[in-house]
Amino acid sequence: MNMDLLIGLKTALARLLIFPGLLFAVPAAWFFLWVERKAVARMQGRIGPPFMQPFFDFIKLLGKSTPPRSGIGGLLMRAWPLIAVSAAAGAVGLLPVLPASGGFEGDLILLLALLEVPSMCIIAAGFSSGSIFGEIGSAREAVLSVSYNIVFLLAIISIAASQHTFSLSALAQLPSSPLRWLGIVAILVCLPAKLHLNPFSLPNAEQEIYSGPMTEYAGPELAMWELSHGLEWVAATGLVATLIAPAFTLWWVAALVFVALSFGLVLLLSVVAAATARLQIDTTVRFYWQCTLIFAVLAVASALFMRFRA
Amino acid sequence: MNLWNKLMCYSRRHSPWLFHMNGGSCNGCDIELIASLTPRYDAEQLGVRLEGSPRHADILCITGPVTHNAVNAIKTVYDQVCGPKAVVAIGSCPATTNVFIDSRTLDGPLNRHVPVDVFVPGCPPRPDAIIQGVAKAAEILAERAAKKLPIAPVVMPLVGPGCEGACPCAATTELKNEEVRA
């Protein structure tokens, strides 16, 4: 009993710290940030940044000074990026990439909560920075989050209901059904908004409200925000990749398929981002509440219907 | 220098983030600065990123002959950029006030208000020259942060067709400026 607990703890730690946790996730985050910038550059007919660019940016930001911040507001401003990074790293660590062998039972609800934390931190950071551009960005992020999260959660619920489980590892093992694909498409529609990519890049709209909630951040704090954005990339594309990928018994095949699928998704999202222009906030809200919500409700309804019939 | 410092120095040279500020410019240099980020010149290959907030920037790019209205804004923005930082004066205007010399609305040239590291002359300078100036500024910034030494400002050579050697317009404005100071 005690032995089992120890092995379970070790596996859980290995997942959180090595694969798909920090040791894998941080370089993967930098790689995905590079892929995003490179894909946009190639789409625009440019050559784009060198391979190590996000890493250089991160190191350089660590070496910069920060403006003096005092009081509880300053403390909070320093805390938000750290909370965002740890939540995003935790979300990546929960992904059931490898075949189940003890450790955490990847839980869908916990994963969703952790994925939501960085966006909450961004809202709080914009408001606590006291900058007018930060506040506009935060208000936009809040409105956006209310719009896409309804669809996102309904899609997840429809997948969970159609397969009778909220456990991520069980979902990853089960064969996919047509309903799951409907849910995956709904999640994919939400991802650009979750990652602040172009058709829905409203909170950090450059040329419009400077850098939105990040306007007042500098140096190491900004480095943490960049890292948390990269980790969000890994977690969000990883979630879809685990839902798409068929179950493998060999651990290295599973890991390879996971990385390849995530890479494909990053490429797809970056190309969409490069090919589209930013929508207005009311158009975006209308898009999620009027167009996408109907499909999500249909998906949940059919999932529940199938369940009662079965 | 240990490994961490070497890595930091290398990273600073390879990731210059710019903040662009107009100090009363005619918009000519501003257009050329944006042109240096377009597909033809693609400054992002050097890691250059144009940032929206001065807090994120390493290099402050200032254009224009510095009007009375712009002085306080330039000083505020210079203080908002977090160190280590560098300033690039783009065009002949911030260097010498150019054809606007003797105007009562001006308080230039730029180096009376903030320390300038690189001058990129030209009216307007070509995007190649701007990219060269930014790369030089990134080098200066990395060196200064590593050695903590003051570094004298650099005047970039004029580049581009018709500008081999000194450009006549730049030469006359510099001369005029010298006369005014004397």
Short mmCIF file of C-alpha atoms in Angstrom, two decimals:
data_model
loop_
_atom_site.label_atom_id
_atom_site.label_comp_id
_atom_site.label_asym_id
_atom_site.label_seq_id
_atom_site.Cartn_x
_atom_site.Cartn_y
_atom_site.Cartn_z
CA MET A 1 0.00 0.00 0.00
CA ASN A 2 2.72 2.40 1.10
CA MET A 3 4.90 1.27 -1.79
CA ASP A 4 2.08 1.88 -4.30
CA LEU A 5 1.55 5.35 -2.91
CA LEU A 6 5.25 6.12 -3.27
CA ILE A 7 5.34 4.92 -6.88
CA GLY A 8 2.17 6.87 -7.64
CA LEU A 9 3.70 10.01 -6.13
CA LYS A 10 6.89 9.52 -8.14
CA THR A 11 4.93 9.10 -11.37
CA ALA A 12 2.87 12.18 -10.62
CA LEU A 13 6.01 14.23 -9.93
CA ALA A 14 7.68 12.90 -13.07
CA ARG A 15 4.66 13.97 -15.11
CA LEU A 16 4.52 17.39 -13.53
CA LEU A 17 8.26 18.06 -13.78
CA ILE A 18 9.49 16.07 -16.80
CA PHE A 19 6.96 14.92 -19.40
CA PRO A 20 4.57 16.52 -20.30
CA GLY A 21 5.39 18.88 -17.42
CA LEU A 22 7.97 21.64 -17.02
CA LEU A 23 11.08 20.06 -18.58
CA PHE A 24 9.17 19.35 -21.80
CA ALA A 25 6.64 22.18 -21.65
CA VAL A 26 8.98 25.18 -21.35
CA PRO A 27 11.08 24.39 -24.46
CA ALA A 28 7.84 23.37 -26.22
CA ALA A 29 6.32 26.74 -25.27
CA TRP A 30 9.28 28.59 -26.81
CA PHE A 31 9.12 26.36 -29.88
CA PHE A 32 5.39 27.02 -30.37
CA LEU A 33 5.89 30.77 -29.94
CA TRP A 34 8.57 30.58 -32.63
CA VAL A 35 6.31 28.51 -34.92
CA GLU A 36 3.58 31.12 -34.48
CA ARG A 37 5.86 34.03 -35.43
CA LYS A 38 7.57 32.11 -38.24
CA ALA A 39 4.26 30.97 -39.75
CA VAL A 40 2.93 34.53 -39.74
CA ALA A 41 6.20 35.76 -41.31
CA ARG A 42 6.11 33.10 -44.04
CA MET A 43 2.47 33.92 -44.79
CA GLN A 44 3.46 37.57 -45.21
CA GLY A 45 6.35 36.67 -47.53
CA ARG A 46 9.03 37.40 -44.92
CA ILE A 47 11.76 35.12 -43.59
CA GLY A 48 10.90 35.61 -39.95
CA PRO A 49 12.75 35.32 -36.64
CA PRO A 50 15.58 32.81 -36.05
CA PHE A 51 14.81 29.53 -34.29
CA MET A 52 16.06 30.55 -30.84
CA GLN A 53 14.25 33.92 -30.86
CA PRO A 54 11.69 33.30 -28.05
CA PHE A 55 14.51 31.94 -25.87
CA PHE A 56 16.65 35.04 -26.48
CA ASP A 57 13.66 37.27 -25.78
CA PHE A 58 13.04 35.43 -22.50
CA ILE A 59 16.66 35.68 -21.34
CA LYS A 60 16.88 39.34 -22.34
CA LEU A 61 13.68 40.18 -20.46
CA LEU A 62 15.04 38.43 -17.35
CA GLY A 63 18.02 40.83 -17.45
CA LYS A 64 15.97 44.02 -17.66
CA SER A 65 15.02 46.18 -14.73
CA THR A 66 11.43 46.75 -13.63
CA PRO A 67 9.81 50.04 -12.65
CA PRO A 68 9.53 50.51 -8.87
CA ARG A 69 6.23 49.17 -7.53
CA SER A 70 5.08 49.75 -3.98
CA GLY A 71 2.30 48.61 -1.69
CA ILE A 72 -0.20 45.81 -2.05
CA GLY A 73 -0.94 46.82 -5.67
CA GLY A 74 2.70 46.39 -6.64
CA LEU A 75 2.84 43.05 -4.86
CA LEU A 76 -0.24 41.87 -6.75
CA MET A 77 1.21 43.08 -10.06
CA ARG A 78 4.30 40.96 -9.41
CA ALA A 79 2.19 37.96 -8.35
CA TRP A 80 -0.22 37.70 -11.32
CA PRO A 81 2.30 36.50 -13.93
CA LEU A 82 3.72 33.91 -11.51
CA ILE A 83 0.24 32.54 -10.76
CA ALA A 84 -0.51 32.42 -14.49
CA VAL A 85 2.70 30.52 -15.26
CA SER A 86 2.20 27.97 -12.49
CA ALA A 87 -1.44 27.36 -13.47
CA ALA A 88 -0.56 26.90 -17.14
CA ALA A 89 2.34 24.57 -16.22
CA GLY A 90 -0.01 22.57 -13.98
CA ALA A 91 -2.51 22.28 -16.83
CA VAL A 92 0.21 20.90 -19.13
CA GLY A 93 1.29 18.44 -16.42
CA LEU A 94 -2.26 17.06 -16.19
CA LEU A 95 -2.47 16.05 -19.85
CA PRO A 96 -2.66 12.25 -20.15
CA VAL A 97 -0.10 11.90 -22.93
CA LEU A 98 1.51 8.66 -21.78
CA PRO A 99 -0.49 5.46 -21.29
CA ALA A 100 -1.95 5.35 -17.75
CA SER A 101 0.46 3.96 -15.18
CA GLY A 102 -0.54 5.41 -11.84
CA GLY A 103 0.06 9.00 -10.84
CA PHE A 104 -2.61 11.67 -11.34
CA GLU A 105 -5.91 10.70 -12.79
CA GLY A 106 -6.11 13.46 -15.39
CA ASP A 107 -9.34 15.23 -14.45
CA LEU A 108 -11.14 17.29 -17.07
CA ILE A 109 -12.70 19.75 -14.63
CA LEU A 110 -9.38 20.52 -12.91
CA LEU A 111 -7.72 20.97 -16.31
CA LEU A 112 -10.42 23.42 -17.42
CA ALA A 113 -10.08 25.37 -14.17
CA LEU A 114 -6.30 25.59 -14.56
CA LEU A 115 -6.65 26.64 -18.21
CA GLU A 116 -8.93 29.46 -17.10
CA VAL A 117 -6.55 30.82 -14.44
CA PRO A 118 -4.13 32.64 -16.83
CA SER A 119 -7.02 34.51 -18.42
CA MET A 120 -8.30 35.53 -14.93
CA CYS A 121 -4.78 36.69 -14.08
CA ILE A 122 -4.64 38.78 -17.26
CA ILE A 123 -7.93 40.48 -16.33
CA ALA A 124 -6.71 41.17 -12.79
CA ALA A 125 -3.29 42.34 -14.04
CA GLY A 126 -4.80 44.91 -16.40
CA PHE A 127 -7.01 46.35 -13.68
CA SER A 128 -4.27 46.41 -11.02
CA SER A 129 -1.79 48.10 -13.39
CA GLY A 130 -3.88 51.29 -13.31
CA SER A 131 -3.17 52.05 -16.96
CA ILE A 132 -6.15 53.06 -19.06
CA PHE A 133 -5.01 50.77 -21.89
CA GLY A 134 -4.65 47.91 -19.42
CA GLU A 135 -8.16 48.48 -18.17
CA ILE A 136 -9.64 48.53 -21.68
CA GLY A 137 -7.74 45.33 -22.47
CA SER A 138 -8.95 43.66 -19.29
CA ALA A 139 -12.56 44.63 -19.95
CA ARG A 140 -12.25 43.15 -23.44
CA GLU A 141 -10.65 39.99 -22.09
CA ALA A 142 -13.50 39.63 -19.58
CA VAL A 143 -16.19 40.04 -22.26
CA LEU A 144 -14.34 37.66 -24.58
CA SER A 145 -13.90 35.09 -21.82
CA VAL A 146 -17.64 35.13 -21.04
CA SER A 147 -18.43 34.62 -24.73
CA TYR A 148 -16.08 31.82 -25.72
CA ASN A 149 -16.14 29.94 -22.43
CA ILE A 150 -19.84 29.06 -22.78
CA VAL A 151 -19.11 27.34 -26.09
CA PHE A 152 -15.85 25.83 -24.82
CA LEU A 153 -17.47 24.36 -21.70
CA LEU A 154 -20.52 23.09 -23.62
CA ALA A 155 -18.19 21.38 -26.08
CA ILE A 156 -16.26 19.71 -23.25
CA ILE A 157 -19.52 18.69 -21.54
CA SER A 158 -20.83 17.18 -24.77
CA ILE A 159 -17.65 15.12 -25.15
CA ALA A 160 -17.75 14.00 -21.54
CA ALA A 161 -21.47 13.19 -21.68
CA SER A 162 -21.18 11.21 -24.90
CA GLN A 163 -18.41 9.07 -23.41
CA HIS A 164 -19.81 8.87 -19.84
CA THR A 165 -16.69 10.13 -18.07
CA PHE A 166 -14.98 13.26 -16.80
CA SER A 167 -11.62 11.53 -16.47
CA LEU A 168 -9.15 12.73 -19.09
CA SER A 169 -7.13 9.53 -19.14
CA ALA A 170 -10.29 7.49 -19.72
CA LEU A 171 -11.31 9.88 -22.51
CA ALA A 172 -7.89 9.52 -24.10
CA GLN A 173 -8.16 5.74 -24.03
CA LEU A 174 -11.71 5.47 -25.42
CA PRO A 175 -12.26 5.26 -29.18
CA SER A 176 -13.70 8.47 -30.61
CA SER A 177 -17.29 8.86 -31.73
CA PRO A 178 -18.80 11.31 -34.27
CA LEU A 179 -20.09 13.40 -31.36
CA ARG A 180 -16.60 13.81 -29.97
CA TRP A 181 -15.49 15.22 -33.33
CA LEU A 182 -18.29 17.78 -33.14
CA GLY A 183 -17.02 18.79 -29.70
CA ILE A 184 -13.42 18.97 -30.94
CA VAL A 185 -14.45 21.31 -33.76
CA ALA A 186 -16.25 23.53 -31.23
CA ILE A 187 -13.10 23.61 -29.04
CA LEU A 188 -10.99 24.50 -32.09
CA VAL A 189 -13.28 27.45 -32.83
CA CYS A 190 -12.72 28.68 -29.26
CA LEU A 191 -8.92 28.30 -29.26
CA PRO A 192 -8.05 31.53 -31.17
CA ALA A 193 -10.01 33.51 -28.58
CA LYS A 194 -8.39 31.61 -25.71
CA LEU A 195 -4.90 32.23 -27.10
CA HIS A 196 -5.64 35.84 -28.17
CA LEU A 197 -4.97 35.07 -31.82
CA ASN A 198 -5.92 37.21 -34.70
CA PRO A 199 -9.58 37.14 -35.51
CA PHE A 200 -10.15 37.52 -31.76
CA SER A 201 -6.93 39.22 -30.63
CA LEU A 202 -8.92 41.93 -28.88
CA PRO A 203 -7.39 42.05 -25.37
CA ASN A 204 -3.81 42.62 -26.56
CA ALA A 205 -4.76 44.49 -29.74
CA GLU A 206 -1.56 46.19 -30.90
CA GLN A 207 -1.82 49.47 -32.81
CA GLU A 208 -5.09 49.94 -30.99
CA ILE A 209 -4.65 49.82 -27.21
CA TYR A 210 -0.83 49.40 -27.09
CA SER A 211 -0.38 46.03 -25.37
CA GLY A 212 -3.63 45.84 -23.42
CA PRO A 213 -3.25 44.40 -19.92
CA MET A 214 0.53 43.97 -20.40
CA THR A 215 1.15 47.67 -21.08
CA GLU A 216 2.71 48.41 -17.67
CA TYR A 217 4.69 45.18 -17.38
CA ALA A 218 8.44 45.12 -17.96
CA GLY A 219 11.47 42.86 -17.59
CA PRO A 220 11.13 39.54 -15.75
CA GLU A 221 7.38 40.02 -15.22
CA LEU A 222 6.87 40.36 -18.96
CA ALA A 223 9.08 37.29 -19.46
CA MET A 224 6.70 35.35 -17.20
CA TRP A 225 3.70 36.55 -19.22
CA GLU A 226 5.38 35.42 -22.44
CA LEU A 227 6.14 32.05 -20.88
CA SER A 228 2.59 31.66 -19.60
CA HIS A 229 1.30 32.46 -23.09
CA GLY A 230 3.57 29.77 -24.52
CA LEU A 231 2.48 27.26 -21.89
CA GLU A 232 -1.15 28.09 -22.69
CA TRP A 233 -0.33 27.20 -26.29
CA VAL A 234 1.07 23.84 -25.17
CA ALA A 235 -1.86 23.11 -22.83
CA ALA A 236 -4.64 24.16 -25.22
CA THR A 237 -3.25 22.39 -28.29
CA GLY A 238 -2.26 19.46 -26.08
CA LEU A 239 -5.84 19.09 -24.84
CA VAL A 240 -7.13 18.85 -28.40
CA ALA A 241 -4.24 16.55 -29.37
CA THR A 242 -5.04 14.10 -26.54
CA LEU A 243 -8.70 14.10 -27.59
CA ILE A 244 -7.83 13.44 -31.25
CA ALA A 245 -4.97 10.96 -30.77
CA PRO A 246 -5.83 7.29 -30.73
CA ALA A 247 -4.60 5.29 -27.71
CA PHE A 248 -1.11 3.74 -27.99
CA THR A 249 0.50 1.23 -25.67
CA LEU A 250 4.09 2.20 -26.48
CA TRP A 251 4.94 5.35 -24.54
CA TRP A 252 7.31 6.83 -27.11
CA VAL A 253 4.79 6.44 -29.94
CA ALA A 254 2.19 8.19 -27.79
CA ALA A 255 4.61 11.02 -27.00
CA LEU A 256 5.63 11.43 -30.66
CA VAL A 257 2.02 11.48 -31.89
CA PHE A 258 1.17 14.04 -29.19
CA VAL A 259 4.00 16.36 -30.23
CA ALA A 260 3.21 15.98 -33.95
CA LEU A 261 -0.51 16.70 -33.45
CA SER A 262 0.20 19.73 -31.24
CA PHE A 263 2.61 21.07 -33.85
CA GLY A 264 -0.01 20.64 -36.57
CA LEU A 265 -2.59 22.49 -34.48
CA VAL A 266 -0.17 25.36 -33.77
CA LEU A 267 0.53 25.64 -37.49
CA LEU A 268 -3.19 25.64 -38.30
CA LEU A 269 -4.01 28.32 -35.72
CA SER A 270 -1.06 30.52 -36.78
CA VAL A 271 -2.07 30.32 -40.43
CA VAL A 272 -5.64 31.28 -39.53
CA ALA A 273 -4.25 34.15 -37.44
CA ALA A 274 -2.07 35.40 -40.31
CA ALA A 275 -4.90 35.12 -42.83
CA THR A 276 -7.49 37.07 -40.86
CA ALA A 277 -7.90 40.58 -39.52
CA ARG A 278 -9.05 41.56 -36.04
CA LEU A 279 -12.81 41.64 -35.52
CA GLN A 280 -14.60 44.22 -33.42
CA ILE A 281 -15.59 43.22 -29.91
CA ASP A 282 -19.34 43.22 -30.64
CA THR A 283 -18.85 41.14 -33.80
CA THR A 284 -16.80 38.66 -31.78
CA VAL A 285 -19.42 38.39 -29.03
CA ARG A 286 -22.16 37.99 -31.62
CA PHE A 287 -20.10 35.29 -33.37
CA TYR A 288 -19.84 33.20 -30.21
CA TRP A 289 -23.31 33.83 -28.79
CA GLN A 290 -25.32 33.59 -32.02
CA CYS A 291 -23.42 31.37 -34.45
CA THR A 292 -21.32 28.98 -32.41
CA LEU A 293 -23.54 28.57 -29.36
CA ILE A 294 -26.27 26.89 -31.43
CA PHE A 295 -23.89 24.13 -32.52
CA ALA A 296 -22.58 23.66 -29.00
CA VAL A 297 -26.12 23.35 -27.59
CA LEU A 298 -26.98 20.88 -30.36
CA ALA A 299 -23.88 18.84 -29.50
CA VAL A 300 -24.79 18.69 -25.80
CA ALA A 301 -28.43 17.91 -26.55
CA SER A 302 -27.57 15.06 -28.89
CA ALA A 303 -24.99 13.73 -26.44
CA LEU A 304 -27.56 13.64 -23.64
CA PHE A 305 -30.20 12.19 -25.96
CA MET A 306 -27.87 9.37 -27.05
CA ARG A 307 -27.06 8.70 -23.45
CA PHE A 308 -30.71 8.29 -22.43
CA ARG A 309 -31.36 6.06 -25.42
CA ALA A 310 -28.42 3.82 -24.64
CA MET B 1 32.69 37.01 -17.99
CA ASN B 2 30.87 33.90 -16.87
CA LEU B 3 28.47 31.84 -18.95
CA TRP B 4 25.28 33.53 -17.77
CA ASN B 5 26.61 36.99 -18.58
CA LYS B 6 27.77 35.82 -22.01
CA LEU B 7 24.31 34.39 -22.71
CA MET B 8 22.66 37.59 -21.50
CA CYS B 9 24.94 39.71 -23.69
CA TYR B 10 24.19 37.52 -26.71
CA SER B 11 20.44 37.63 -26.03
CA ARG B 12 20.45 41.43 -25.70
CA ARG B 13 22.19 41.75 -29.05
CA HIS B 14 19.71 39.39 -30.71
CA SER B 15 16.43 40.68 -29.36
CA PRO B 16 16.12 44.45 -29.75
CA TRP B 17 12.54 45.55 -29.14
CA LEU B 18 11.77 49.02 -30.42
CA PHE B 19 9.52 51.79 -29.30
CA HIS B 20 8.91 54.37 -31.97
CA MET B 21 8.36 57.98 -30.99
CA ASN B 22 7.64 60.97 -33.16
CA GLY B 23 9.22 64.20 -31.91
CA GLY B 24 7.56 66.51 -34.41
CA SER B 25 8.66 64.66 -37.52
CA CYS B 26 7.22 65.20 -41.00
CA ASN B 27 6.34 61.45 -40.98
CA GLY B 28 8.97 60.66 -43.63
CA CYS B 29 11.32 58.80 -41.25
CA ASP B 30 8.34 57.16 -39.52
CA ILE B 31 7.26 55.61 -42.80
CA GLU B 32 10.83 54.37 -43.41
CA LEU B 33 10.99 52.83 -39.93
CA ILE B 34 7.78 50.89 -40.62
CA ALA B 35 9.16 49.98 -44.07
CA SER B 36 12.13 48.29 -42.38
CA LEU B 37 9.69 45.77 -40.84
CA THR B 38 7.94 44.95 -44.12
CA PRO B 39 8.67 41.85 -46.27
CA ARG B 40 11.30 43.65 -48.37
CA TYR B 41 13.62 44.45 -45.44
CA ASP B 42 12.23 42.14 -42.69
CA ALA B 43 14.03 43.40 -39.58
CA GLU B 44 12.42 40.57 -37.58
CA GLN B 45 15.26 38.35 -38.82
CA LEU B 46 17.42 40.20 -36.28
CA GLY B 47 14.79 39.69 -33.58
CA VAL B 48 13.44 43.22 -33.92
CA ARG B 49 9.91 43.71 -32.67
CA LEU B 50 8.01 46.99 -32.68
CA GLU B 51 6.36 47.22 -29.26
CA GLY B 52 3.29 49.18 -28.29
CA SER B 53 4.47 50.08 -24.81
CA PRO B 54 7.76 51.81 -23.88
CA ARG B 55 7.94 49.51 -20.84
CA HIS B 56 8.62 46.54 -23.15
CA ALA B 57 11.21 48.28 -25.29
CA ASP B 58 15.02 48.19 -25.26
CA ILE B 59 15.65 50.75 -27.96
CA LEU B 60 13.88 54.06 -28.27
CA CYS B 61 13.66 55.25 -31.89
CA ILE B 62 13.02 58.99 -32.06
CA THR B 63 12.28 60.89 -35.25
CA GLY B 64 11.72 64.60 -35.80
CA PRO B 65 13.48 67.85 -34.86
CA VAL B 66 12.06 67.88 -31.25
CA THR B 67 9.40 70.56 -31.00
CA HIS B 68 8.62 72.38 -27.74
CA ASN B 69 5.52 70.20 -27.34
CA ALA B 70 7.49 66.97 -27.75
CA VAL B 71 10.25 67.67 -25.19
CA ASN B 72 8.36 66.59 -22.07
CA ALA B 73 6.84 63.60 -23.84
CA ILE B 74 10.29 62.45 -24.98
CA LYS B 75 11.71 62.78 -21.46
CA THR B 76 8.75 60.90 -19.94
CA VAL B 77 8.97 58.07 -22.46
CA TYR B 78 12.76 57.88 -22.02
CA ASP B 79 12.24 57.39 -18.27
CA GLN B 80 9.53 54.79 -18.90
CA VAL B 81 11.87 52.56 -20.90
CA CYS B 82 13.46 50.12 -18.45
CA GLY B 83 17.20 49.66 -18.44
CA PRO B 84 19.45 48.68 -20.10
CA LYS B 85 18.29 50.93 -22.92
CA ALA B 86 19.60 52.76 -25.97
CA VAL B 87 18.35 55.66 -28.07
CA VAL B 88 18.48 55.81 -31.86
CA ALA B 89 17.93 59.18 -33.52
CA ILE B 90 16.41 58.47 -36.93
CA GLY B 91 16.91 61.01 -39.68
CA SER B 92 18.80 64.28 -39.91
CA CYS B 93 16.19 66.18 -37.87
CA PRO B 94 16.92 64.84 -34.37
CA ALA B 95 20.67 65.09 -35.09
CA THR B 96 20.82 68.66 -36.37
CA THR B 97 17.20 69.93 -36.66
CA ASN B 98 17.85 69.81 -40.43
CA VAL B 99 15.97 72.37 -42.55
CA PHE B 100 13.93 73.52 -39.57
CA ILE B 101 16.99 75.08 -37.97
CA ASP B 102 16.34 78.49 -36.32
CA SER B 103 12.63 77.76 -36.05
CA ARG B 104 11.09 79.27 -32.91
CA THR B 105 8.91 76.18 -32.39
CA LEU B 106 11.89 73.87 -31.92
CA ASP B 107 13.88 72.85 -28.88
CA GLY B 108 16.27 70.48 -30.66
CA PRO B 109 18.54 68.78 -31.41
CA LEU B 110 17.64 65.63 -29.52
CA ASN B 111 20.88 65.13 -27.59
CA ARG B 112 20.16 68.25 -25.54
CA HIS B 113 17.38 66.32 -23.78
CA VAL B 114 18.26 62.61 -23.76
CA PRO B 115 21.57 60.81 -24.36
CA VAL B 116 21.62 59.53 -27.93
CA ASP B 117 23.63 56.39 -28.78
CA VAL B 118 23.25 56.10 -32.54
CA PHE B 119 22.52 58.76 -35.15
CA VAL B 120 21.10 57.49 -38.44
CA PRO B 121 21.43 60.45 -40.83
CA GLY B 122 19.38 60.90 -43.97
CA CYS B 123 16.29 62.78 -45.01
CA PRO B 124 14.74 60.27 -44.74
CA PRO B 125 17.30 57.47 -44.10
CA ARG B 126 16.82 54.28 -46.06
CA PRO B 127 15.33 51.27 -44.20
CA ASP B 128 18.71 49.47 -44.56
CA ALA B 129 20.39 52.30 -42.67
CA ILE B 130 17.75 52.20 -39.95
CA ILE B 131 18.19 48.43 -39.51
CA GLN B 132 21.97 48.91 -39.36
CA GLY B 133 21.52 51.62 -36.74
CA VAL B 134 19.23 49.48 -34.63
CA ALA B 135 21.69 46.56 -34.80
CA LYS B 136 24.50 48.91 -33.71
CA ALA B 137 22.34 50.21 -30.86
CA ALA B 138 21.65 46.66 -29.68
CA GLU B 139 25.40 46.01 -29.66
CA ILE B 140 26.05 49.19 -27.67
CA LEU B 141 23.29 48.32 -25.22
CA ALA B 142 24.69 44.84 -24.60
CA GLU B 143 28.24 46.15 -24.20
CA ARG B 144 27.19 48.92 -21.85
CA ALA B 145 25.16 46.54 -19.68
CA ALA B 146 28.07 44.11 -19.48
CA LYS B 147 30.88 46.59 -18.78
CA LYS B 148 28.99 49.46 -17.14
CA LEU B 149 31.00 51.94 -19.18
CA PRO B 150 29.75 55.07 -20.92
CA ILE B 151 29.98 54.69 -24.69
CA ALA B 152 30.30 57.65 -27.07
CA PRO B 153 27.48 58.16 -29.58
CA VAL B 154 27.91 56.61 -33.02
CA VAL B 155 27.01 58.28 -36.31
CA MET B 156 26.06 55.67 -38.89
CA PRO B 157 27.37 56.05 -42.45
CA LEU B 158 24.82 56.98 -45.08
CA VAL B 159 23.81 53.97 -47.18
CA GLY B 160 21.85 53.50 -50.34
CA PRO B 161 21.94 54.68 -53.96
CA GLY B 162 23.26 58.22 -54.42
CA CYS B 163 24.61 58.38 -50.90
CA GLU B 164 28.16 57.07 -51.31
CA GLY B 165 30.27 59.15 -49.00
CA ALA B 166 28.58 62.14 -47.42
CA CYS B 167 25.19 63.25 -48.68
CA PRO B 168 25.23 66.97 -49.58
CA CYS B 169 22.07 67.75 -47.63
CA ALA B 170 23.38 66.17 -44.43
CA ALA B 171 26.70 68.03 -44.79
CA THR B 172 25.07 71.46 -45.08
CA THR B 173 22.80 70.94 -42.09
CA GLU B 174 25.69 69.81 -39.93
CA LEU B 175 27.62 72.90 -41.01
CA LYS B 176 24.72 75.17 -40.15
CA ASN B 177 24.38 73.56 -36.76
CA GLU B 178 28.07 74.09 -36.03
CA GLU B 179 27.66 77.77 -36.94
CA VAL B 180 24.75 78.11 -34.55
CA ARG B 181 26.67 76.54 -31.70
CA ALA B 182 29.68 78.76 -32.36
#
